[in-house]
mmCIF file of C-alpha atoms and ligand atoms in Angstrom:
data_model
loop_
_atom_site.group_PDB
_atom_site.id
_atom_site.type_symbol
_atom_site.label_atom_id
_atom_site.label_comp_id
_atom_site.label_asym_id
_atom_site.label_seq_id
_atom_site.Cartn_x
_atom_site.Cartn_y
_atom_site.Cartn_z
ATOM 1 C CA MET X 23 79.470 75.521 127.078
ATOM 2 C CA THR X 24 82.518 75.346 125.250
ATOM 3 C CA TYR X 25 84.330 78.333 123.790
ATOM 4 C CA SER X 26 87.362 78.886 121.963
ATOM 5 C CA THR X 27 90.740 80.322 121.590
ATOM 6 C CA ILE X 28 90.740 83.933 119.886
ATOM 7 C CA PRO X 29 92.437 84.317 116.830
ATOM 8 C CA THR X 30 95.292 87.163 116.539
ATOM 9 C CA ALA X 31 96.343 90.509 115.909
ATOM 10 C CA ARG X 32 99.441 92.312 115.227
ATOM 11 C CA LEU X 33 99.969 95.096 117.602
ATOM 12 C CA GLY X 34 101.788 97.804 115.721
ATOM 13 C CA GLU X 35 103.809 96.700 112.632
ATOM 14 C CA ASN X 36 106.264 94.958 114.048
ATOM 15 C CA GLY X 37 105.417 93.879 116.921
ATOM 16 C CA PRO X 38 104.353 90.932 118.576
ATOM 17 C CA GLU X 39 100.771 88.913 118.014
ATOM 18 C CA VAL X 40 98.491 90.066 120.699
ATOM 19 C CA GLY X 41 94.692 88.134 120.743
ATOM 20 C CA VAL X 42 92.121 90.273 118.447
ATOM 21 C CA GLN X 43 90.825 91.141 121.409
ATOM 22 C CA GLY X 44 92.136 92.128 124.610
ATOM 23 C CA LEU X 45 91.346 92.879 128.767
ATOM 24 C CA GLY X 46 90.797 96.471 130.795
ATOM 25 C CA CYS X 47 91.957 95.786 134.059
ATOM 26 C CA MET X 48 90.943 99.197 135.226
ATOM 27 C CA GLY X 49 87.791 98.332 136.555
ATOM 28 C CA MET X 50 89.304 96.001 139.006
ATOM 29 C CA SER X 51 90.268 98.668 141.041
ATOM 30 C CA PHE X 52 89.420 101.935 140.274
ATOM 31 C CA ALA X 53 86.150 103.812 138.960
ATOM 32 C CA TYR X 54 82.738 101.666 138.564
ATOM 33 C CA GLY X 55 81.618 100.646 141.924
ATOM 34 C CA PRO X 56 83.258 98.315 144.430
ATOM 35 C CA THR X 57 85.357 95.643 143.602
ATOM 36 C CA ASP X 58 86.398 91.678 143.622
ATOM 37 C CA ALA X 59 89.287 90.111 143.817
ATOM 38 C CA ASP X 60 89.071 86.748 144.479
ATOM 39 C CA ALA X 61 86.648 87.493 140.834
ATOM 40 C CA SER X 62 88.923 89.538 138.855
ATOM 41 C CA ARG X 63 92.138 87.251 139.440
ATOM 42 C CA ALA X 64 89.799 84.160 137.980
ATOM 43 C CA ALA X 65 88.933 86.517 134.888
ATOM 44 C CA LEU X 66 92.059 87.340 133.886
ATOM 45 C CA GLU X 67 93.680 83.572 134.105
ATOM 46 C CA ARG X 68 90.241 82.917 132.060
ATOM 47 C CA ALA X 69 91.468 85.915 129.748
ATOM 48 C CA LEU X 70 94.761 84.033 128.797
ATOM 49 C CA GLU X 71 93.098 80.306 128.585
ATOM 50 C CA LEU X 72 90.980 82.428 125.865
ATOM 51 C CA GLY X 73 93.824 83.750 123.872
ATOM 52 C CA VAL X 74 93.618 87.165 125.487
ATOM 53 C CA THR X 75 97.373 88.831 125.351
ATOM 54 C CA LEU X 76 97.191 91.778 125.981
ATOM 55 C CA TYR X 77 96.156 93.779 129.194
ATOM 56 C CA ASP X 78 95.638 97.046 130.106
ATOM 57 C CA THR X 79 95.845 99.053 132.868
ATOM 58 C CA ALA X 80 98.064 102.649 134.045
ATOM 59 C CA ASP X 81 99.974 103.990 137.546
ATOM 60 C CA ALA X 82 96.530 106.463 137.546
ATOM 61 C CA TYR X 83 94.024 103.586 138.059
ATOM 62 C CA GLY X 84 93.550 103.119 142.001
ATOM 63 C CA ALA X 85 97.030 105.474 141.892
ATOM 64 C CA GLY X 86 98.905 102.716 140.813
ATOM 65 C CA GLU X 87 96.889 100.425 143.050
ATOM 66 C CA ASN X 88 95.337 98.369 139.751
ATOM 67 C CA GLU X 89 99.074 97.529 138.738
ATOM 68 C CA LYS X 90 100.332 96.504 141.788
ATOM 69 C CA PHE X 91 97.000 94.250 141.946
ATOM 70 C CA LEU X 92 97.706 93.188 138.152
ATOM 71 C CA SER X 93 101.439 91.740 139.591
ATOM 72 C CA PRO X 94 101.671 88.659 140.526
ATOM 73 C CA PHE X 95 99.296 87.217 137.305
ATOM 74 C CA PHE X 96 102.011 89.594 135.480
ATOM 75 C CA LYS X 97 104.840 87.679 136.757
ATOM 76 C CA ALA X 98 103.511 84.331 136.834
ATOM 77 C CA HIS X 99 102.700 84.875 132.839
ATOM 78 C CA ARG X 100 105.011 86.751 131.946
ATOM 79 C CA ASP X 101 106.305 84.914 128.835
ATOM 80 C CA GLU X 102 102.619 84.867 127.728
ATOM 81 C CA VAL X 103 101.151 88.491 128.026
ATOM 82 C CA VAL X 104 101.986 91.894 126.495
ATOM 83 C CA ILE X 105 101.688 93.887 129.512
ATOM 84 C CA ALA X 106 100.359 97.955 128.895
ATOM 85 C CA THR X 107 100.956 100.901 131.359
ATOM 86 C CA LYS X 108 100.353 103.808 130.751
ATOM 87 C CA PHE X 109 101.802 107.533 132.226
ATOM 88 C CA ALA X 110 100.595 110.948 132.563
ATOM 89 C CA LEU X 111 97.854 111.631 134.988
ATOM 90 C CA ALA X 112 99.643 113.246 137.760
ATOM 91 C CA ILE X 113 98.159 113.491 141.111
ATOM 92 C CA PRO X 114 99.008 117.303 142.380
ATOM 93 C CA PRO X 115 100.296 116.911 146.690
ATOM 94 C CA GLU X 116 98.051 119.449 147.248
ATOM 95 C CA ASP X 117 95.154 117.404 146.447
ATOM 96 C CA PRO X 118 95.009 113.556 146.059
ATOM 97 C CA SER X 119 91.762 113.482 144.265
ATOM 98 C CA ARG X 120 93.136 115.191 140.736
ATOM 99 C CA ARG X 121 94.621 114.601 137.899
ATOM 100 C CA ILE X 122 96.957 117.404 135.751
ATOM 101 C CA ILE X 123 97.556 115.998 132.490
ATOM 102 C CA ARG X 124 102.065 116.491 132.313
ATOM 103 C CA ASN X 125 104.275 115.555 129.713
ATOM 104 C CA ASP X 126 107.414 116.649 130.719
ATOM 105 C CA ALA X 127 111.106 114.228 130.927
ATOM 106 C CA PRO X 128 111.744 114.448 135.035
ATOM 107 C CA TYR X 129 108.079 113.175 135.164
ATOM 108 C CA ILE X 130 107.676 110.862 132.426
ATOM 109 C CA ARG X 131 111.399 109.156 134.243
ATOM 110 C CA GLU X 132 109.685 109.465 138.091
ATOM 111 C CA ALA X 133 106.385 107.666 136.161
ATOM 112 C CA VAL X 134 108.285 104.395 134.434
ATOM 113 C CA GLU X 135 110.585 104.030 137.356
ATOM 114 C CA ALA X 136 107.753 103.885 139.807
ATOM 115 C CA SER X 137 104.996 101.514 137.377
ATOM 116 C CA LEU X 138 108.497 98.171 136.523
ATOM 117 C CA ARG X 139 108.680 98.992 141.111
ATOM 118 C CA ARG X 140 104.849 98.593 140.932
ATOM 119 C CA LEU X 141 104.441 96.180 137.911
ATOM 120 C CA ASP X 142 107.936 94.314 140.015
ATOM 121 C CA VAL X 143 109.047 93.100 135.856
ATOM 122 C CA ASP X 144 112.440 94.341 134.314
ATOM 123 C CA VAL X 145 110.290 95.762 130.788
ATOM 124 C CA ILE X 146 106.605 97.214 129.918
ATOM 125 C CA ASP X 147 105.858 95.720 126.884
ATOM 126 C CA LEU X 148 103.234 98.715 125.710
ATOM 127 C CA TYR X 149 103.998 101.858 127.803
ATOM 128 C CA TYR X 150 101.531 104.691 126.342
ATOM 129 C CA MET X 151 100.892 108.363 127.161
ATOM 130 C CA HIS X 152 97.484 108.235 128.318
ATOM 131 C CA ARG X 153 96.920 111.725 127.649
ATOM 132 C CA ARG X 154 98.627 114.662 126.288
ATOM 133 C CA ASP X 155 99.935 118.225 127.271
ATOM 134 C CA VAL X 156 99.818 120.409 124.977
ATOM 135 C CA ASN X 157 102.052 123.164 126.923
ATOM 136 C CA VAL X 158 104.848 120.231 125.773
ATOM 137 C CA PRO X 159 105.711 119.373 122.290
ATOM 138 C CA ILE X 160 104.576 115.949 121.929
ATOM 139 C CA GLU X 161 108.405 115.518 119.235
ATOM 140 C CA ASP X 162 110.384 115.868 123.058
ATOM 141 C CA THR X 163 107.451 113.421 125.397
ATOM 142 C CA VAL X 164 107.931 110.475 122.245
ATOM 143 C CA GLY X 165 111.787 111.737 121.899
ATOM 144 C CA VAL X 166 111.986 110.296 126.176
ATOM 145 C CA MET X 167 109.587 107.936 125.609
ATOM 146 C CA ALA X 168 112.051 107.093 122.775
ATOM 147 C CA ASP X 169 115.060 106.976 125.076
ATOM 148 C CA LEU X 170 112.949 104.362 127.649
ATOM 149 C CA VAL X 171 112.935 101.811 125.004
ATOM 150 C CA ARG X 172 117.239 102.463 123.546
ATOM 151 C CA GLU X 173 117.800 102.244 127.497
ATOM 152 C CA GLY X 174 115.471 97.976 127.836
ATOM 153 C CA LYS X 175 112.564 100.111 130.100
ATOM 154 C CA VAL X 176 109.955 99.901 127.336
ATOM 155 C CA LYS X 177 109.036 97.650 124.804
ATOM 156 C CA GLN X 178 106.592 99.273 121.984
ATOM 157 C CA LEU X 179 105.285 102.800 122.502
ATOM 158 C CA GLY X 180 101.100 104.055 122.055
ATOM 159 C CA LEU X 181 98.982 107.075 122.364
ATOM 160 C CA SER X 182 95.633 107.353 123.995
ATOM 161 C CA GLU X 183 93.366 110.487 122.952
ATOM 162 C CA VAL X 184 95.084 112.207 120.523
ATOM 163 C CA THR X 185 94.826 114.234 117.239
ATOM 164 C CA ALA X 186 95.999 112.903 113.228
ATOM 165 C CA ASP X 187 98.624 115.829 113.766
ATOM 166 C CA GLU X 188 99.987 114.668 117.052
ATOM 167 C CA LEU X 189 99.921 110.919 116.067
ATOM 168 C CA ARG X 190 102.205 112.814 112.649
ATOM 169 C CA ALA X 191 104.986 114.465 114.626
ATOM 170 C CA ALA X 192 105.201 111.420 117.213
ATOM 171 C CA GLN X 193 105.470 108.852 114.039
ATOM 172 C CA GLY X 194 108.487 111.289 112.987
ATOM 173 C CA VAL X 195 110.675 111.049 116.542
ATOM 174 C CA HIS X 196 110.331 106.700 116.832
ATOM 175 C CA PRO X 197 107.691 104.560 115.397
ATOM 176 C CA ILE X 198 104.235 104.295 117.129
ATOM 177 C CA ALA X 199 103.012 100.716 118.006
ATOM 178 C CA ALA X 200 98.953 101.389 119.281
ATOM 179 C CA VAL X 201 96.348 104.330 119.778
ATOM 180 C CA GLN X 202 94.469 103.725 122.399
ATOM 181 C CA SER X 203 91.017 106.237 121.945
ATOM 182 C CA GLU X 204 87.479 105.409 123.371
ATOM 183 C CA TRP X 205 85.433 103.317 120.193
ATOM 184 C CA SER X 206 81.988 101.941 120.168
ATOM 185 C CA LEU X 207 78.076 101.910 119.246
ATOM 186 C CA PHE X 208 79.017 105.879 120.630
ATOM 187 C CA SER X 209 81.898 107.086 120.483
ATOM 188 C CA ARG X 210 83.445 107.398 116.945
ATOM 189 C CA ASP X 211 85.153 111.079 116.360
ATOM 190 C CA ILE X 212 88.592 108.981 115.422
ATOM 191 C CA GLU X 213 86.669 107.801 112.286
ATOM 192 C CA ALA X 214 86.906 111.037 111.001
ATOM 193 C CA GLN X 215 90.900 111.760 111.070
ATOM 194 C CA VAL X 216 92.925 109.580 113.581
ATOM 195 C CA VAL X 217 92.214 106.216 112.081
ATOM 196 C CA PRO X 218 93.199 106.836 108.504
ATOM 197 C CA ALA X 219 96.151 108.476 109.730
ATOM 198 C CA ALA X 220 96.603 105.303 111.841
ATOM 199 C CA ARG X 221 96.239 103.065 108.922
ATOM 200 C CA GLU X 222 98.736 104.790 106.494
ATOM 201 C CA LEU X 223 101.125 105.280 109.336
ATOM 202 C CA GLY X 224 100.606 101.045 110.354
ATOM 203 C CA VAL X 225 99.638 101.748 113.508
ATOM 204 C CA SER X 226 97.250 99.882 114.952
ATOM 205 C CA LEU X 227 94.125 100.765 117.347
ATOM 206 C CA VAL X 228 93.633 99.525 120.611
ATOM 207 C CA PRO X 229 89.599 100.657 121.409
ATOM 208 C CA TYR X 230 88.547 101.798 125.147
ATOM 209 C CA SER X 231 85.577 101.833 126.528
ATOM 210 C CA PRO X 232 83.436 99.291 123.549
ATOM 211 C CA LEU X 233 80.765 98.720 125.347
ATOM 212 C CA GLY X 234 80.843 101.995 126.094
ATOM 213 C CA ARG X 235 81.508 102.428 129.844
ATOM 214 C CA GLY X 236 79.176 99.197 130.094
ATOM 215 C CA PHE X 237 75.880 101.123 128.449
ATOM 216 C CA LEU X 238 76.034 99.326 125.783
ATOM 217 C CA THR X 239 75.609 96.094 127.731
ATOM 218 C CA GLY X 240 72.064 97.520 129.235
ATOM 219 C CA SER X 241 72.995 96.581 132.188
ATOM 220 C CA PHE X 242 72.555 100.260 133.412
ATOM 221 C CA THR X 243 70.675 102.910 132.529
ATOM 222 C CA ASP X 244 71.098 106.132 134.871
ATOM 223 C CA ALA X 245 73.996 106.212 136.244
ATOM 224 C CA GLY X 246 73.390 108.673 138.648
ATOM 225 C CA THR X 247 70.260 106.311 140.174
ATOM 226 C CA ASP X 248 71.437 103.132 139.105
ATOM 227 C CA LEU X 249 75.398 102.640 140.089
ATOM 228 C CA THR X 250 76.855 103.929 143.321
ATOM 229 C CA ALA X 251 78.220 107.263 144.910
ATOM 230 C CA ASP X 252 81.779 106.710 144.299
ATOM 231 C CA ASP X 253 80.825 105.156 140.344
ATOM 232 C CA PHE X 254 83.269 107.635 138.000
ATOM 233 C CA ARG X 255 80.467 107.261 135.084
ATOM 234 C CA ARG X 256 77.960 109.555 137.375
ATOM 235 C CA GLN X 257 80.189 112.478 135.939
ATOM 236 C CA GLN X 258 79.615 111.240 132.584
ATOM 237 C CA PRO X 259 77.015 113.429 131.196
ATOM 238 C CA ARG X 260 75.922 110.696 128.875
ATOM 239 C CA PHE X 261 75.111 108.624 130.920
ATOM 240 C CA ASN X 262 72.231 110.409 133.475
ATOM 241 C CA GLY X 263 69.694 111.924 133.423
ATOM 242 C CA GLU X 264 67.621 112.720 130.808
ATOM 243 C CA ASN X 265 70.615 111.673 128.192
ATOM 244 C CA ALA X 266 70.900 108.398 129.701
ATOM 245 C CA VAL X 267 67.013 107.677 128.723
ATOM 246 C CA ALA X 268 66.981 109.092 125.761
ATOM 247 C CA ASN X 269 70.485 106.927 125.480
ATOM 248 C CA ALA X 270 68.492 103.468 126.585
ATOM 249 C CA ALA X 271 66.525 104.267 123.295
ATOM 250 C CA LEU X 272 68.780 103.667 120.478
ATOM 251 C CA LEU X 273 69.973 100.449 121.936
ATOM 252 C CA GLU X 274 66.904 99.786 120.075
ATOM 253 C CA PRO X 275 68.970 98.341 116.721
ATOM 254 C CA VAL X 276 71.092 96.995 118.695
ATOM 255 C CA ARG X 277 69.094 94.345 119.997
ATOM 256 C CA THR X 278 67.462 93.325 117.010
ATOM 257 C CA VAL X 279 71.002 92.841 116.327
ATOM 258 C CA ALA X 280 71.094 90.589 119.419
ATOM 259 C CA GLU X 281 68.273 88.733 119.370
ATOM 260 C CA ALA X 282 69.035 87.728 115.123
ATOM 261 C CA HIS X 283 72.766 86.441 116.382
ATOM 262 C CA GLY X 284 71.047 84.878 119.620
ATOM 263 C CA ALA X 285 73.904 87.213 120.988
ATOM 264 C CA SER X 286 74.204 89.696 123.634
ATOM 265 C CA LEU X 287 73.741 93.329 123.688
ATOM 266 C CA GLY X 288 77.171 93.405 124.525
ATOM 267 C CA GLN X 289 78.292 90.908 122.613
ATOM 268 C CA ILE X 290 77.022 92.621 119.457
ATOM 269 C CA ALA X 291 78.923 96.465 120.456
ATOM 270 C CA LEU X 292 81.654 94.444 120.556
ATOM 271 C CA ALA X 293 81.232 92.585 117.339
ATOM 272 C CA TRP X 294 80.450 96.278 115.976
ATOM 273 C CA VAL X 295 84.696 97.773 116.975
ATOM 274 C CA GLN X 296 86.030 93.604 116.611
ATOM 275 C CA GLN X 297 85.012 94.619 112.587
ATOM 276 C CA ARG X 298 85.772 97.941 112.345
ATOM 277 C CA SER X 299 89.244 96.186 111.589
ATOM 278 C CA THR X 300 87.965 95.050 107.979
ATOM 279 C CA VAL X 301 86.020 98.487 107.534
ATOM 280 C CA HIS X 302 88.922 100.049 108.237
ATOM 281 C CA GLY X 303 92.031 98.136 106.652
ATOM 282 C CA LEU X 304 93.626 98.378 110.265
ATOM 283 C CA PRO X 305 94.714 95.617 113.813
ATOM 284 C CA VAL X 306 92.099 96.447 115.700
ATOM 285 C CA ILE X 307 92.297 95.261 119.775
ATOM 286 C CA PRO X 308 89.751 96.359 122.027
ATOM 287 C CA ILE X 309 90.140 95.955 125.907
ATOM 288 C CA PRO X 310 86.369 95.544 126.579
ATOM 289 C CA GLY X 311 86.922 95.528 130.873
ATOM 290 C CA THR X 312 85.710 93.279 133.398
ATOM 291 C CA SER X 313 86.108 91.346 136.416
ATOM 292 C CA LYS X 314 84.337 88.277 136.315
ATOM 293 C CA PRO X 315 85.379 85.820 134.480
ATOM 294 C CA GLY X 316 81.575 84.828 132.834
ATOM 295 C CA ARG X 317 82.014 87.708 131.461
ATOM 296 C CA VAL X 318 85.505 87.036 129.067
ATOM 297 C CA GLU X 319 83.584 84.669 127.788
ATOM 298 C CA GLU X 320 80.970 86.658 126.875
ATOM 299 C CA ASN X 321 82.644 88.758 125.980
ATOM 300 C CA THR X 322 85.561 86.916 123.840
ATOM 301 C CA ALA X 323 83.114 84.729 122.588
ATOM 302 C CA ALA X 324 82.507 88.001 120.415
ATOM 303 C CA THR X 325 84.478 87.727 118.144
ATOM 304 C CA GLY X 326 83.180 84.651 116.526
ATOM 305 C CA ILE X 327 80.173 87.115 115.092
ATOM 306 C CA VAL X 328 80.188 88.733 111.629
ATOM 307 C CA LEU X 329 77.700 91.706 111.700
ATOM 308 C CA SER X 330 75.973 91.414 107.734
ATOM 309 C CA ASP X 331 76.241 94.702 105.735
ATOM 310 C CA GLU X 332 72.568 94.959 105.968
ATOM 311 C CA GLU X 333 73.442 94.471 110.640
ATOM 312 C CA LEU X 334 76.010 97.370 110.570
ATOM 313 C CA ASP X 335 73.780 99.818 108.082
ATOM 314 C CA LEU X 336 71.575 99.448 111.006
ATOM 315 C CA LEU X 337 73.905 100.170 113.620
ATOM 316 C CA GLU X 338 75.549 103.727 111.370
ATOM 317 C CA PRO X 339 72.565 106.247 112.666
ATOM 318 C CA ILE X 340 73.450 105.588 116.604
ATOM 319 C CA SER X 341 76.514 107.735 117.585
ATOM 320 C CA ALA X 342 75.204 110.584 116.133
ATOM 321 C CA LYS X 343 72.066 110.292 117.795
ATOM 322 C CA VAL X 344 73.827 110.114 121.485
ATOM 323 C CA ALA X 345 73.221 112.673 123.808
ATOM 324 C CA GLY X 346 76.025 114.087 125.849
ATOM 325 C CA ASP X 347 79.915 114.524 126.213
ATOM 326 C CA ARG X 348 81.747 111.576 126.615
ATOM 327 C CA TYR X 349 83.336 113.570 129.411
ATOM 328 C CA ALA X 350 81.940 116.053 131.716
ATOM 329 C CA ASP X 351 85.834 118.151 131.621
ATOM 330 C CA MET X 352 86.705 117.359 127.549
ATOM 331 C CA ARG X 353 89.770 118.731 128.022
ATOM 332 C CA PHE X 354 90.093 114.563 128.648
ATOM 333 C CA ALA X 355 89.121 114.144 125.127
ATOM 334 C CA SER X 356 91.012 114.844 121.896
ATOM 335 C CA ALA X 357 88.096 116.158 120.194
ATOM 336 C CA GLY X 358 88.713 120.070 121.253
ATOM 337 C CA ARG X 359 91.963 119.507 119.355
ATOM 338 C CA GLU X 360 91.289 118.892 115.873
HETATM 339 N N1 NAP R 9 93.176 105.461 128.034
HETATM 340 C C1 NAP R 9 92.084 106.055 128.717
HETATM 341 O O1 NAP R 9 91.670 107.307 128.360
HETATM 342 C C2 NAP R 9 90.393 104.142 129.315
HETATM 343 C C3 NAP R 9 89.525 105.994 129.069
HETATM 344 C C4 NAP R 9 89.152 105.319 129.656
HETATM 345 C C5 NAP R 9 89.506 103.358 129.787
HETATM 346 N N2 NAP R 9 90.254 102.916 129.209
HETATM 347 C C6 NAP R 9 90.748 101.029 129.444
HETATM 348 O O2 NAP R 9 90.422 100.722 129.260
HETATM 349 C C7 NAP R 9 88.952 99.614 129.254
HETATM 350 C C8 NAP R 9 88.315 98.781 128.580
HETATM 351 O O3 NAP R 9 86.707 100.142 128.581
HETATM 352 P P1 NAP R 9 86.099 100.557 129.833
HETATM 353 O O4 NAP R 9 86.423 99.500 131.471
HETATM 354 O O5 NAP R 9 86.423 102.179 130.680
HETATM 355 O O6 NAP R 9 84.923 100.278 130.016
HETATM 356 P P2 NAP R 9 83.748 99.023 128.986
HETATM 357 O O7 NAP R 9 85.183 97.672 128.440
HETATM 358 O O8 NAP R 9 83.588 99.428 128.125
HETATM 359 O O9 NAP R 9 82.703 98.523 129.655
HETATM 360 C C9 NAP R 9 83.478 98.143 131.172
HETATM 361 C C10 NAP R 9 82.225 98.047 131.579
HETATM 362 O O10 NAP R 9 80.806 96.646 131.303
HETATM 363 C C11 NAP R 9 80.461 95.760 132.150
HETATM 364 N N3 NAP R 9 80.884 94.711 131.331
HETATM 365 C C12 NAP R 9 82.185 94.224 131.103
HETATM 366 N N4 NAP R 9 82.161 93.018 130.220
HETATM 367 C C13 NAP R 9 79.925 93.385 130.814
HETATM 368 C C14 NAP R 9 79.284 92.050 129.448
HETATM 369 N N5 NAP R 9 79.848 91.332 128.414
HETATM 370 N N6 NAP R 9 77.945 92.603 130.228
HETATM 371 C C15 NAP R 9 77.527 93.564 131.103
HETATM 372 N N7 NAP R 9 78.409 94.270 131.682
HETATM 373 C C16 NAP R 9 79.766 93.702 130.946
HETATM 374 C C17 NAP R 9 81.725 96.446 133.536
HETATM 375 O O11 NAP R 9 81.634 95.579 134.129
HETATM 376 P P3 NAP R 9 81.652 93.892 135.498
HETATM 377 O O12 NAP R 9 83.794 94.634 135.905
HETATM 378 O O13 NAP R 9 81.520 94.624 136.273
HETATM 379 O O14 NAP R 9 81.660 93.015 134.398
HETATM 380 C C18 NAP R 9 82.280 97.292 133.606
HETATM 381 O O15 NAP R 9 81.237 98.225 134.203
HETATM 382 C C19 NAP R 9 89.853 99.896 130.645
HETATM 383 O O16 NAP R 9 89.309 98.561 131.651
HETATM 384 C C20 NAP R 9 90.906 100.110 130.171
HETATM 385 O O17 NAP R 9 91.703 99.908 130.791
HETATM 386 C C21 NAP R 9 91.205 103.373 128.891
#
């Protein structure tokens, strides 16, 4: 089978054109069980060949390991790639297994220097606040981020898991290029307020976990029995026990649509997210995560699938029926602050 290069979309109002699908790199080092460095390197190269230019990491992924792992690839292709990384999930010295949310100026300054060092680049193309610390006014946090732009350490700013009000307040301080939040057939909270605000403000949407952390591909059902002991998905209520079994039944319409297109379930899940761009009228650049070159081919090919109105109608009821929260600790989601 031959694969063609994917189309592009604009990242932020005055930002660069990037491949309309990015690549989530978290699982290459962290969170989803065993990793394979050789396969991950091949996945990165294959993605670039297919027109993927936005690569997503964070300082928190493997406590810096993911940024270090990606560095040689980024350096080899510096002019072709758009590097997105994040700060805010700090490791408390007394317990390295925990993460605390920090948005204060000293922490941001420390975090950006550490990311630049690990990535071994002069500038970060897109720098996100990973999570919001409600004890720090967002204007102050974005003020520090804006200073990093002026100092040439960072090119564009992004926010992850923020509310519409937080996005508006941030945009009052400095243009925000992108909001990164969970958006998939299973997770549509942001459509009520965040997406309309982003459209109005000229902010692009970067959906994370567009494959529902792999659940929407049908590759596992109950994380508690199907995945390894260290897999983060074993902590997520919707992927475990009775919830997981009920949620697996919700994939039936996805299967119906997939059969009609001769596509996989994952491709239909991705096509649905890609199509949010036309449905909601703003640039949408999902970042499916995979560490396998064959799956990069499969996922990027989904950018060529267009779902009919009837098919969108069939998929529409799914999210309202999902059993179980996205996170065990919902302080990690913006939803509770709306
Ligand atoms: N801002 C945030 O708070 C936040 C939170 C979570 C994630 N993220 C970012 O978003 C990226 C994507 O999200 P995600 O990785 O959580 O979830 P995802 O993209 O929805 O799903 C990733 C999972 O699906 C599997 N997968 C990928 N393509 C597949 C295919 N074609 N068939 C079957 N399985 C497939 C992957 O396994 P293999 O690797 O084995 O293919 C992995 O287990 C992350 O890498 C990270 O950069 C951001």
